[in-house]
Amino acid sequence: MKIVVLSGGTGTPKLLIGFKKVVEETSLGIIVNTAEDVWVSGNKVCPDIDSVIYALSGEIDTKKWWGIRDDSFLTNTWLKSLGYEEPLMIGDKDRATHILRSEMLRKGLSLTETTKILAKTYGVTASILPMTEHEVATMISTPEGVMHFQEFWVGRKGEPEVIDVFIRGIEGAEPTEEVIRAIETCDAVVIGPSNPVTSIGPILSLKGVKELLKEKLVVAVSPFLGDKPFSGPAGKFMTAKGFEPSSRGILEYYKDIINWLVLDHSDTLLKGITVSDNYRKIRVVKTNTVMKSRENSIRLAEFIVNLFDEDV
Ligand code: GDP
């Protein structure tokens, strides 16, 4: 079974660790958000692509869910002592990934090509596909002005009030051919438990992607437990976009494209929901969606594959 997963950089990589055990890794196509990418100290950092590569290669730091485990920060701290503070904390090994990527980009390779090479170098056999080759950036509108997602989340620790979220450059941005082919030829699509506005939203906003998904079996896993996200700023962003910051809001956000919504079994928000004519025939199903261990991730991936098996 060929499965395509739409991914950001925290919730979905946790789930991918499970998928790797449940299906053939080579049958996985992972379409990854690039709207949080940023150049730092001369190198291109693709936080979500890196986290997917590190999760699948077993290198990810599972305490922070970004970067490489047991990494050192010598360059980052030495730069600070020289009077230059980097906008992101970058580990030394992690930086090596960014240097390799940037050297390839400077030689004229595309982001898709560099990602393929990096994934292979890390021993990953799933296809990791950047969503687009176009430059797009998630911008956060706050009372203090408009700032890049990384400045908001890392620099300002997510504290400013969020007035709006928009993806700069998304008009006219197209998915890559590899992304289109992956969706067209897969048996099912998983929207991972990632931030709907800043991680999945950019992928869905690319020209033609929603239309392609409407032809597929699609399951979304909620990144919310009731009215609280498991982590991160998803609640603030959903509110800014006019959605309820909850599992109910997730159902509304994805209503045009999903066939199933997976919620945690302790989530009572959608109890007794009537899925009206406004919705596709969406089944709300429940299981344990908290991924605190590898076993949790494997069980959730099995649950999702069983949904598809029942339907096919
Ligand atoms: P980002 O790119 O770092 O913002 O990461 P993502 O968008 O991929 O992931 C962030 C989302 O993952 C947050 O909205 C969390 O609520 C969600 N998340 C994190 N851990 C878990 C988990 O164990 N289970 C579920 N269901 N969602 C999670």
Short mmCIF file of C-alpha atoms and ligand atoms in Angstrom, two decimals:
data_model
loop_
_atom_site.label_atom_id
_atom_site.label_comp_id
_atom_site.label_asym_id
_atom_site.label_seq_id
_atom_site.Cartn_x
_atom_site.Cartn_y
_atom_site.Cartn_z
CA MET A 1 0.00 0.00 0.00
CA LYS A 2 1.42 3.38 -1.05
CA ILE A 3 0.76 6.04 1.55
CA VAL A 4 1.37 9.76 1.27
CA VAL A 5 1.78 11.69 4.52
CA LEU A 6 1.54 15.48 4.78
CA SER A 7 3.99 16.68 7.40
CA GLY A 8 5.28 19.53 9.49
CA GLY A 9 8.13 19.15 11.93
CA THR A 10 6.93 17.78 15.29
CA GLY A 11 3.65 15.86 15.52
CA THR A 12 3.86 14.09 12.16
CA PRO A 13 7.53 13.01 12.45
CA LYS A 14 6.51 11.24 15.68
CA LEU A 15 3.86 9.36 13.69
CA LEU A 16 6.32 8.57 10.87
CA ILE A 17 8.44 6.61 13.33
CA GLY A 18 5.40 4.35 13.70
CA PHE A 19 4.65 4.14 9.96
CA LYS A 20 8.20 3.02 9.28
CA LYS A 21 7.49 -0.12 11.32
CA VAL A 22 4.00 -0.75 9.98
CA VAL A 23 4.45 -0.40 6.19
CA GLU A 24 7.42 -0.77 3.85
CA GLU A 25 9.43 2.43 4.27
CA THR A 26 9.92 2.64 0.50
CA SER A 27 6.14 2.85 0.04
CA LEU A 28 5.94 6.10 2.04
CA GLY A 29 5.85 9.47 0.29
CA ILE A 30 6.15 12.37 2.71
CA ILE A 31 5.18 15.82 1.48
CA VAL A 32 6.84 18.32 3.75
CA ASN A 33 6.09 21.96 4.53
CA THR A 34 8.80 24.39 3.43
CA ALA A 35 7.18 27.64 4.58
CA GLU A 36 9.25 27.66 7.80
CA ASP A 37 12.56 27.41 5.90
CA VAL A 38 15.06 30.14 6.58
CA TRP A 39 18.70 31.00 5.76
CA VAL A 40 20.85 31.15 8.90
CA SER A 41 24.56 32.06 8.93
CA GLY A 42 24.85 31.36 5.22
CA ASN A 43 23.03 28.03 5.17
CA LYS A 44 19.50 26.98 4.35
CA VAL A 45 17.68 25.48 7.29
CA CYS A 46 14.58 23.45 6.44
CA PRO A 47 13.28 22.65 9.93
CA ASP A 48 10.46 20.36 8.85
CA ILE A 49 12.45 18.45 6.22
CA ASP A 50 15.32 18.01 8.69
CA SER A 51 13.02 16.71 11.41
CA VAL A 52 11.48 14.18 9.01
CA ILE A 53 14.95 12.98 7.91
CA TYR A 54 16.16 12.77 11.51
CA ALA A 55 12.99 11.01 12.73
CA LEU A 56 13.17 8.34 10.01
CA SER A 57 16.92 7.83 10.41
CA GLY A 58 16.66 7.53 14.19
CA GLU A 59 18.85 10.62 14.71
CA ILE A 60 16.20 12.97 16.07
CA ASP A 61 16.50 14.36 19.56
CA THR A 62 13.34 12.90 21.08
CA LYS A 63 13.53 15.26 24.08
CA LYS A 64 13.10 18.41 21.99
CA TRP A 65 11.74 16.92 18.75
CA TRP A 66 14.13 19.01 16.66
CA GLY A 67 17.81 18.60 15.87
CA ILE A 68 20.10 15.60 16.32
CA ARG A 69 20.33 13.75 19.63
CA ASP A 70 23.44 14.38 21.75
CA ASP A 71 24.48 17.19 19.42
CA SER A 72 26.91 19.88 20.63
CA PHE A 73 26.46 23.62 20.13
CA LEU A 74 30.08 24.74 19.92
CA THR A 75 29.75 26.88 16.80
CA ASN A 76 26.52 28.50 17.99
CA THR A 77 27.97 29.44 21.40
CA TRP A 78 31.35 30.52 19.97
CA LEU A 79 29.52 32.80 17.50
CA LYS A 80 27.64 34.30 20.45
CA SER A 81 30.93 34.96 22.28
CA LEU A 82 32.15 36.72 19.12
CA GLY A 83 29.12 38.99 19.34
CA TYR A 84 26.80 37.33 16.81
CA GLU A 85 23.63 35.71 18.07
CA GLU A 86 22.06 33.30 15.58
CA PRO A 87 18.28 33.54 15.28
CA LEU A 88 17.97 29.76 15.82
CA MET A 89 19.90 27.38 18.07
CA ILE A 90 21.75 25.16 15.63
CA GLY A 91 23.66 22.10 16.74
CA ASP A 92 27.02 21.26 15.17
CA LYS A 93 25.89 18.02 13.46
CA ASP A 94 22.62 19.63 12.43
CA ARG A 95 24.61 22.47 10.87
CA ALA A 96 26.55 19.91 8.83
CA THR A 97 23.24 18.90 7.20
CA HIS A 98 22.52 22.55 6.41
CA ILE A 99 26.00 23.06 4.95
CA LEU A 100 25.65 20.01 2.69
CA ARG A 101 22.23 21.15 1.52
CA SER A 102 23.39 24.70 0.86
CA GLU A 103 26.49 23.62 -1.02
CA MET A 104 24.28 21.53 -3.33
CA LEU A 105 21.80 24.41 -3.75
CA ARG A 106 24.68 26.77 -4.58
CA LYS A 107 25.78 24.31 -7.27
CA GLY A 108 22.32 24.58 -8.81
CA LEU A 109 20.53 21.48 -7.51
CA SER A 110 16.87 21.90 -6.59
CA LEU A 111 15.54 21.53 -3.04
CA THR A 112 13.87 18.28 -4.16
CA GLU A 113 17.19 16.91 -5.42
CA THR A 114 19.16 17.98 -2.35
CA THR A 115 16.53 16.46 -0.07
CA LYS A 116 16.67 13.16 -1.96
CA ILE A 117 20.46 13.06 -1.58
CA LEU A 118 20.38 14.03 2.11
CA ALA A 119 17.72 11.42 2.87
CA LYS A 120 19.82 8.74 1.15
CA THR A 121 22.93 9.87 3.03
CA TYR A 122 21.02 9.39 6.30
CA GLY A 123 19.83 5.94 5.19
CA VAL A 124 16.18 6.96 4.72
CA THR A 125 14.38 5.03 1.96
CA ALA A 126 11.01 6.83 2.12
CA SER A 127 10.55 9.60 -0.47
CA ILE A 128 10.83 12.91 1.34
CA LEU A 129 9.36 15.56 -0.93
CA PRO A 130 9.58 19.31 -0.28
CA MET A 131 6.10 20.65 -1.09
CA THR A 132 7.35 23.26 -3.59
CA GLU A 133 10.45 24.79 -5.17
CA HIS A 134 8.93 28.27 -4.82
CA GLU A 135 10.12 30.56 -2.02
CA VAL A 136 7.30 30.82 0.49
CA ALA A 137 7.39 32.03 4.07
CA THR A 138 4.97 31.89 6.97
CA MET A 139 4.51 35.38 8.35
CA ILE A 140 2.80 36.28 11.62
CA SER A 141 0.98 39.56 11.95
CA THR A 142 1.19 40.89 15.54
CA PRO A 143 0.52 44.25 17.26
CA GLU A 144 4.32 44.75 17.08
CA GLY A 145 4.38 44.24 13.33
CA VAL A 146 4.75 41.39 10.87
CA MET A 147 7.42 38.81 11.65
CA HIS A 148 8.67 35.52 10.19
CA PHE A 149 7.34 32.40 11.89
CA GLN A 150 10.81 31.60 13.30
CA GLU A 151 11.14 35.08 14.80
CA PHE A 152 7.70 34.73 16.38
CA TRP A 153 8.16 31.19 17.68
CA VAL A 154 11.86 30.98 18.50
CA GLY A 155 12.91 34.63 18.84
CA ARG A 156 9.79 35.81 20.70
CA LYS A 157 8.82 32.41 22.20
CA GLY A 158 5.33 32.63 20.68
CA GLU A 159 4.37 35.42 23.10
CA PRO A 160 2.96 38.24 20.89
CA GLU A 161 -0.75 38.35 20.20
CA VAL A 162 -1.48 36.87 16.76
CA ILE A 163 -3.67 39.03 14.51
CA ASP A 164 -3.21 37.01 11.33
CA VAL A 165 -1.08 34.35 9.73
CA PHE A 166 -0.28 34.44 6.03
CA ILE A 167 2.05 32.61 3.69
CA ARG A 168 4.15 35.08 1.73
CA GLY A 169 4.56 34.04 -1.90
CA ILE A 170 1.92 31.30 -1.80
CA GLU A 171 -0.13 32.85 -4.63
CA GLY A 172 1.24 31.27 -7.72
CA ALA A 173 3.32 28.68 -5.80
CA GLU A 174 2.99 25.25 -7.35
CA PRO A 175 3.60 21.81 -5.91
CA THR A 176 6.54 19.98 -7.47
CA GLU A 177 5.91 17.34 -10.14
CA GLU A 178 7.10 14.73 -7.64
CA VAL A 179 4.45 15.88 -5.15
CA ILE A 180 1.68 15.71 -7.75
CA ARG A 181 2.78 12.25 -8.90
CA ALA A 182 3.03 10.98 -5.30
CA ILE A 183 -0.56 12.02 -4.56
CA GLU A 184 -1.91 10.75 -7.89
CA THR A 185 -0.34 7.31 -7.52
CA CYS A 186 -0.89 6.67 -3.81
CA ASP A 187 -3.62 4.52 -2.25
CA ALA A 188 -4.28 6.82 0.68
CA VAL A 189 -3.24 10.10 2.28
CA VAL A 190 -2.55 10.84 5.93
CA ILE A 191 -2.66 14.41 7.21
CA GLY A 192 -0.41 14.05 10.22
CA PRO A 193 -1.04 15.70 13.60
CA SER A 194 0.76 18.88 12.61
CA ASN A 195 -0.12 22.52 12.98
CA PRO A 196 -3.05 22.92 10.53
CA VAL A 197 -2.38 26.60 9.79
CA THR A 198 1.42 26.77 9.50
CA SER A 199 2.43 23.19 8.60
CA ILE A 200 -0.44 21.64 6.61
CA GLY A 201 -2.11 24.88 5.44
CA PRO A 202 0.80 25.84 3.15
CA ILE A 203 0.71 22.40 1.46
CA LEU A 204 -3.06 22.63 0.96
CA SER A 205 -2.72 26.15 -0.46
CA LEU A 206 -0.49 25.06 -3.33
CA LYS A 207 -2.17 25.17 -6.70
CA GLY A 208 -4.26 22.05 -7.35
CA VAL A 209 -3.37 20.11 -4.20
CA LYS A 210 -6.82 20.23 -2.57
CA GLU A 211 -8.42 19.07 -5.82
CA LEU A 212 -6.03 16.10 -6.01
CA LEU A 213 -6.77 15.17 -2.40
CA LYS A 214 -10.53 15.20 -2.97
CA GLU A 215 -10.04 12.16 -5.24
CA LYS A 216 -8.28 10.18 -2.49
CA LEU A 217 -8.98 8.39 0.77
CA VAL A 218 -7.77 10.91 3.33
CA VAL A 219 -7.42 10.62 7.08
CA ALA A 220 -6.39 13.46 9.39
CA VAL A 221 -5.06 12.99 12.91
CA SER A 222 -5.99 15.84 15.23
CA PRO A 223 -3.12 17.74 16.84
CA PHE A 224 -5.60 18.84 19.52
CA LEU A 225 -6.84 17.05 22.57
CA GLY A 226 -10.27 18.63 22.95
CA ASP A 227 -9.56 22.36 23.07
CA LYS A 228 -5.81 22.14 23.72
CA PRO A 229 -3.04 21.43 21.21
CA PHE A 230 -0.56 18.79 22.41
CA SER A 231 2.14 21.43 22.01
CA GLY A 232 2.99 24.62 20.13
CA PRO A 233 1.03 27.63 18.89
CA ALA A 234 -1.72 25.84 16.90
CA GLY A 235 -4.48 27.26 19.14
CA LYS A 236 -3.46 30.90 18.64
CA PHE A 237 -3.14 30.40 14.87
CA MET A 238 -6.50 28.63 14.50
CA THR A 239 -8.20 31.49 16.38
CA ALA A 240 -6.47 34.08 14.17
CA LYS A 241 -7.79 32.27 11.08
CA GLY A 242 -11.36 32.24 12.45
CA PHE A 243 -11.48 28.59 13.51
CA GLU A 244 -12.25 27.20 16.94
CA PRO A 245 -8.93 26.13 18.51
CA SER A 246 -10.05 22.56 19.08
CA SER A 247 -10.76 19.20 17.47
CA ARG A 248 -14.07 20.68 16.34
CA GLY A 249 -12.11 23.42 14.57
CA ILE A 250 -9.89 20.76 12.96
CA LEU A 251 -12.96 19.00 11.56
CA GLU A 252 -14.14 22.31 10.10
CA TYR A 253 -10.66 23.13 8.74
CA TYR A 254 -10.33 19.82 6.87
CA LYS A 255 -14.00 19.17 6.09
CA ASP A 256 -13.64 19.39 2.30
CA ILE A 257 -10.87 16.86 1.98
CA ILE A 258 -11.01 14.18 4.69
CA ASN A 259 -12.85 10.90 5.03
CA TRP A 260 -11.78 10.22 8.62
CA LEU A 261 -10.76 12.35 11.57
CA VAL A 262 -8.79 10.53 14.26
CA LEU A 263 -9.18 11.92 17.77
CA ASP A 264 -7.78 10.85 21.09
CA HIS A 265 -10.16 8.57 22.98
CA SER A 266 -10.33 11.05 25.87
CA ASP A 267 -11.52 13.81 23.49
CA THR A 268 -15.19 14.47 24.21
CA LEU A 269 -15.65 17.56 22.04
CA LEU A 270 -17.13 15.84 19.03
CA LYS A 271 -19.35 13.52 20.99
CA GLY A 272 -22.66 13.06 19.22
CA ILE A 273 -21.67 15.34 16.35
CA THR A 274 -24.01 15.27 13.40
CA VAL A 275 -22.00 15.39 10.25
CA SER A 276 -24.26 17.55 8.15
CA ASP A 277 -24.61 17.97 4.41
CA ASN A 278 -21.88 20.56 4.55
CA TYR A 279 -19.38 17.83 5.16
CA ARG A 280 -18.10 14.93 3.12
CA LYS A 281 -19.06 11.65 4.69
CA ILE A 282 -16.56 12.03 7.51
CA ARG A 283 -16.15 9.36 10.14
CA VAL A 284 -14.83 10.55 13.47
CA VAL A 285 -12.88 7.69 15.05
CA LYS A 286 -11.00 7.46 18.33
CA THR A 287 -7.85 5.86 19.62
CA ASN A 288 -4.82 6.84 21.69
CA THR A 289 -3.21 9.68 19.75
CA VAL A 290 -0.68 10.71 22.41
CA MET A 291 2.76 9.69 21.14
CA LYS A 292 5.05 9.54 24.12
CA SER A 293 6.87 6.42 23.00
CA ARG A 294 7.79 4.49 19.87
CA GLU A 295 5.11 1.95 20.80
CA ASN A 296 2.46 4.71 20.90
CA SER A 297 3.53 5.82 17.40
CA ILE A 298 3.46 2.27 16.01
CA ARG A 299 0.00 1.63 17.46
CA LEU A 300 -1.39 4.84 15.98
CA ALA A 301 0.10 4.04 12.57
CA GLU A 302 -1.44 0.53 12.74
CA PHE A 303 -4.81 2.02 13.62
CA ILE A 304 -4.66 4.28 10.56
CA VAL A 305 -3.58 1.53 8.17
CA ASN A 306 -6.46 -0.62 9.45
CA LEU A 307 -8.92 2.17 8.58
CA PHE A 308 -7.67 2.09 4.99
CA ASP A 309 -7.70 -1.71 4.85
CA GLU A 310 -11.33 -1.78 5.95
CA ASP A 311 -12.28 0.69 3.25
CA VAL A 312 -10.34 -0.66 0.28
P1 GDP B 1 6.19 22.35 13.67
O1 GDP B 1 6.55 22.32 12.23
O2 GDP B 1 7.35 22.19 14.61
O3 GDP B 1 5.24 23.44 14.05
O4 GDP B 1 5.46 21.00 13.95
P2 GDP B 1 4.13 20.34 13.44
O5 GDP B 1 3.20 21.32 12.87
O6 GDP B 1 4.45 19.13 12.65
O7 GDP B 1 3.60 19.78 14.80
C1 GDP B 1 3.04 20.58 15.81
C2 GDP B 1 1.75 19.96 16.24
O8 GDP B 1 1.99 18.62 16.65
C3 GDP B 1 1.17 20.68 17.43
O9 GDP B 1 -0.01 21.34 17.02
C4 GDP B 1 0.88 19.57 18.45
O10 GDP B 1 -0.39 19.67 19.02
C5 GDP B 1 1.03 18.29 17.62
N1 GDP B 1 1.54 17.16 18.42
C6 GDP B 1 2.73 17.11 19.07
N2 GDP B 1 2.83 15.93 19.71
C7 GDP B 1 1.71 15.21 19.45
C8 GDP B 1 1.24 13.92 19.85
O11 GDP B 1 1.89 13.16 20.56
N3 GDP B 1 0.02 13.54 19.37
C9 GDP B 1 -0.74 14.35 18.57
N4 GDP B 1 -1.94 13.90 18.15
N5 GDP B 1 -0.33 15.59 18.18
C10 GDP B 1 0.88 16.00 18.62
#
